[in-house]
mmCIF file of C-alpha atoms in Angstrom:
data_model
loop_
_atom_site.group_PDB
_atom_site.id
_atom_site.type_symbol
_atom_site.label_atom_id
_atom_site.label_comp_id
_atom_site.label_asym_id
_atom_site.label_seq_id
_atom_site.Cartn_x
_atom_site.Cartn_y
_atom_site.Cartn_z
ATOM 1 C CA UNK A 573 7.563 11.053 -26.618
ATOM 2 C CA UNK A 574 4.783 9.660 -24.309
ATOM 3 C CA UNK A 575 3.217 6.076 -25.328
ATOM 4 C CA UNK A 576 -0.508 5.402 -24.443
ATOM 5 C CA UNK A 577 -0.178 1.875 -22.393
ATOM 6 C CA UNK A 578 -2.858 -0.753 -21.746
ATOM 7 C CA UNK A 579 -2.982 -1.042 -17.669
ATOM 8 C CA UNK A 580 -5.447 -2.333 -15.712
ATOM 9 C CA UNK A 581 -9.012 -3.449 -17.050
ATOM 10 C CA UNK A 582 -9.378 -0.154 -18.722
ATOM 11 C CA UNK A 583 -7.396 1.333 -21.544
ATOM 12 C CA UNK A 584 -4.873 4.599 -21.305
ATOM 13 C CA UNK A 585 -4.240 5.068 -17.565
ATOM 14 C CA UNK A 586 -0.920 4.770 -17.790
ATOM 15 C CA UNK A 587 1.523 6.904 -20.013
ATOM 16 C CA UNK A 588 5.260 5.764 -20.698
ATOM 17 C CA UNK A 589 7.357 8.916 -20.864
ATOM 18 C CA UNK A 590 10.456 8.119 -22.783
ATOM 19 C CA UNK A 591 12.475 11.758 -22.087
ATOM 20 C CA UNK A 592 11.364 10.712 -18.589
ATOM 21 C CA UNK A 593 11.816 7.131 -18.803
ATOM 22 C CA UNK A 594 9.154 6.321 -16.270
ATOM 23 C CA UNK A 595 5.214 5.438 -16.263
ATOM 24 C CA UNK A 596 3.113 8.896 -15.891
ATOM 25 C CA UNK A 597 -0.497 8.806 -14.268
ATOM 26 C CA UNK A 598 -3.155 9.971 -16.679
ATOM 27 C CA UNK A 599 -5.404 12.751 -15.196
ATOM 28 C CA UNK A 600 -8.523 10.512 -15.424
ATOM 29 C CA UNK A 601 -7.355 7.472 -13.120
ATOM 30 C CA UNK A 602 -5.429 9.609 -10.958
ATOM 31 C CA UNK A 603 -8.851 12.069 -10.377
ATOM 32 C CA UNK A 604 -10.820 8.408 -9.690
ATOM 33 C CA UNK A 605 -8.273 7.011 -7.606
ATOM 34 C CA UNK A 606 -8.200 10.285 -5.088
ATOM 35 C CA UNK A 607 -12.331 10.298 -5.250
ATOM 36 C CA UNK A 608 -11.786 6.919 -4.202
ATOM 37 C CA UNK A 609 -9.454 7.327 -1.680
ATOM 38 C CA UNK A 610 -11.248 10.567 -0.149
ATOM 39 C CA UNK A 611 -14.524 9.065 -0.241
ATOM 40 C CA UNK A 612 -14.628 6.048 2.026
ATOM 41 C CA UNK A 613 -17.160 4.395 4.253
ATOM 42 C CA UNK A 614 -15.907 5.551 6.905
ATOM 43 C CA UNK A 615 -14.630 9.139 7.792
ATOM 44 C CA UNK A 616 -10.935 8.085 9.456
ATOM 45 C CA UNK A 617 -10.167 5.707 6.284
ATOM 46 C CA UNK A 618 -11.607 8.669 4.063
ATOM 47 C CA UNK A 619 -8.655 10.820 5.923
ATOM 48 C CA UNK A 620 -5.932 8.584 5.875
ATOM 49 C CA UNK A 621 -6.471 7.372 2.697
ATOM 50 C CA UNK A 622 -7.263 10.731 1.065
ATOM 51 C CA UNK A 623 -3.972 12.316 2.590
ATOM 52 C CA UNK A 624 -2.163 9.018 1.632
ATOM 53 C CA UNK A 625 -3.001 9.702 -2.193
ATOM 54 C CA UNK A 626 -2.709 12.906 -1.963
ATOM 55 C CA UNK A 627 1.313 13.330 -0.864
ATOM 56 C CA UNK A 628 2.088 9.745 -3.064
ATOM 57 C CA UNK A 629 -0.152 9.332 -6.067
ATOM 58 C CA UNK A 630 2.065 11.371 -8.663
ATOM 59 C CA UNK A 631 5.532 9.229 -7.720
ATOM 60 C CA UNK A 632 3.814 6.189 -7.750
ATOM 61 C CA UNK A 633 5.183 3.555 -10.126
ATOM 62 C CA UNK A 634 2.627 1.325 -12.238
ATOM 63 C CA UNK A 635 2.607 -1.274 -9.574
ATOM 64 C CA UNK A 636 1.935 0.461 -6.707
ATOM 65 C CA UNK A 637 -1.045 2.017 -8.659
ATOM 66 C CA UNK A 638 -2.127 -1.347 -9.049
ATOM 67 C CA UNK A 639 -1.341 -2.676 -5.228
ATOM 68 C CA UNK A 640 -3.118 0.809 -4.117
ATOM 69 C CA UNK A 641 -6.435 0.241 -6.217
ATOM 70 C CA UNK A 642 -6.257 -3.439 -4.773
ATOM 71 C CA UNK A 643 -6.032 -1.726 -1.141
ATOM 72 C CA UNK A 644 -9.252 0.590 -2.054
ATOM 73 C CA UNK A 645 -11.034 -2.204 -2.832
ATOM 74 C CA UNK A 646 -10.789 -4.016 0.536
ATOM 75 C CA UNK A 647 -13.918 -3.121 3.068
ATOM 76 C CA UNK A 648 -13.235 -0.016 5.778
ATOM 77 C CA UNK A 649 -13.436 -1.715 8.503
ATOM 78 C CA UNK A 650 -10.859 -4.376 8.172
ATOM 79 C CA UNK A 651 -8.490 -1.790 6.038
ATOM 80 C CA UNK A 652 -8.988 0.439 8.998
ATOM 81 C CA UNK A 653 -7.499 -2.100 11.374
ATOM 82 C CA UNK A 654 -4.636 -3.181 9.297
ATOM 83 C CA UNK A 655 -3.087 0.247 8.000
ATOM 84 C CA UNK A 656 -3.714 0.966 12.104
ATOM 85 C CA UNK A 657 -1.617 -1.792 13.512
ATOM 86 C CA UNK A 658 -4.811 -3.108 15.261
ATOM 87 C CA UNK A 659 -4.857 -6.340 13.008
ATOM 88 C CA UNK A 660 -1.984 -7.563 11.677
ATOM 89 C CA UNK A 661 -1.937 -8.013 7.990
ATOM 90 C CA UNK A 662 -3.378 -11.339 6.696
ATOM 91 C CA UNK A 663 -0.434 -12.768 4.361
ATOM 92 C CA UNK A 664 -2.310 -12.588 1.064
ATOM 93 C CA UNK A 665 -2.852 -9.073 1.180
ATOM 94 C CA UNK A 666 0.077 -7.289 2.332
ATOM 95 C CA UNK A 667 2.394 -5.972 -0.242
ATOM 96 C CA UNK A 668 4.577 -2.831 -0.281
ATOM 97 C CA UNK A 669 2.342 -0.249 -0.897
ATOM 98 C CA UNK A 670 -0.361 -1.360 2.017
ATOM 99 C CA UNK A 671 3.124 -1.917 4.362
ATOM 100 C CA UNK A 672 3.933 2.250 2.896
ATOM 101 C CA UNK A 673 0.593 3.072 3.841
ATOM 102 C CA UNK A 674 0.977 1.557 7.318
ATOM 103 C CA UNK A 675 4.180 3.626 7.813
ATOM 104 C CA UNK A 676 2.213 6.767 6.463
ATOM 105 C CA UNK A 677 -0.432 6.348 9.050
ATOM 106 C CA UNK A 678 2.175 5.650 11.877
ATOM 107 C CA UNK A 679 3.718 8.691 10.677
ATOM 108 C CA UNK A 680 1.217 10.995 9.740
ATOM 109 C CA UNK A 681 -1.822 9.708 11.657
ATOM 110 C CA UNK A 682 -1.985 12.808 14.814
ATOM 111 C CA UNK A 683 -2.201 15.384 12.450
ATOM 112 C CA UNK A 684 -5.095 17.575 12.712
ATOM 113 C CA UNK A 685 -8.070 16.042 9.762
ATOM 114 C CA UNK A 686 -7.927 19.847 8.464
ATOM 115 C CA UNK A 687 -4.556 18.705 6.758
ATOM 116 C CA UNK A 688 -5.811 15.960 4.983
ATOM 117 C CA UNK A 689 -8.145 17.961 2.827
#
């Protein structure tokens, strides 16, 4: 049985999956939060950002849905710097998803852009 929850400012993004037992993306934020992530200021954040979502959207817990919206509303060129290692994080905004995201990019960052789409 899957229970409509109240997360966030708007109603229903979030589904509670009993058989499951674990919070279940609705289609609707999910679609905003890759348009979101894919379409940045800036082309390299729209790249890392977009592939970021991509691979860990659907295994993301309610949380981390929350900590990732909180990272896509930061500006581009200060996100840019942090999830680059060229700035380190200021203390108020680093949590664990923005410290995954780091690790992504330090992973993931060489690929070829053609990948990220």
């Amino acid at each position: 049985m899957a229970v409509r929850l109240f997360a966030g400012r708007s109603p229903g993004y979030m589904w509670y999956s009993s058989a499951s037992n674990q919070f279940v993306l609705s289609k609707e934020r999910k679609n905003k939060l890759l348009y979101r992530s894919h379409q940045r200021g800036t082309r390299e954040n729209s790249v890392l950002l977009g592939a970021y979502a991509k691979k860990k959207l659907e295994c993301m817990t309610e949380p981390q849905v929350e900590e990732f919206e909180m990272v896509l509303n930061e500006q581009d060129p200060e996100l840019f710097k942090w999830i680059t290692g060229k700035e380190p994080l200021p203390p108020n905004k680093t949590n664990d998803t923005v410290l995954d995201i780091k690790q992504f990019v330090t992973e993931h960052g060489h690929l070829n852009v053609d990948l990220y789409r």
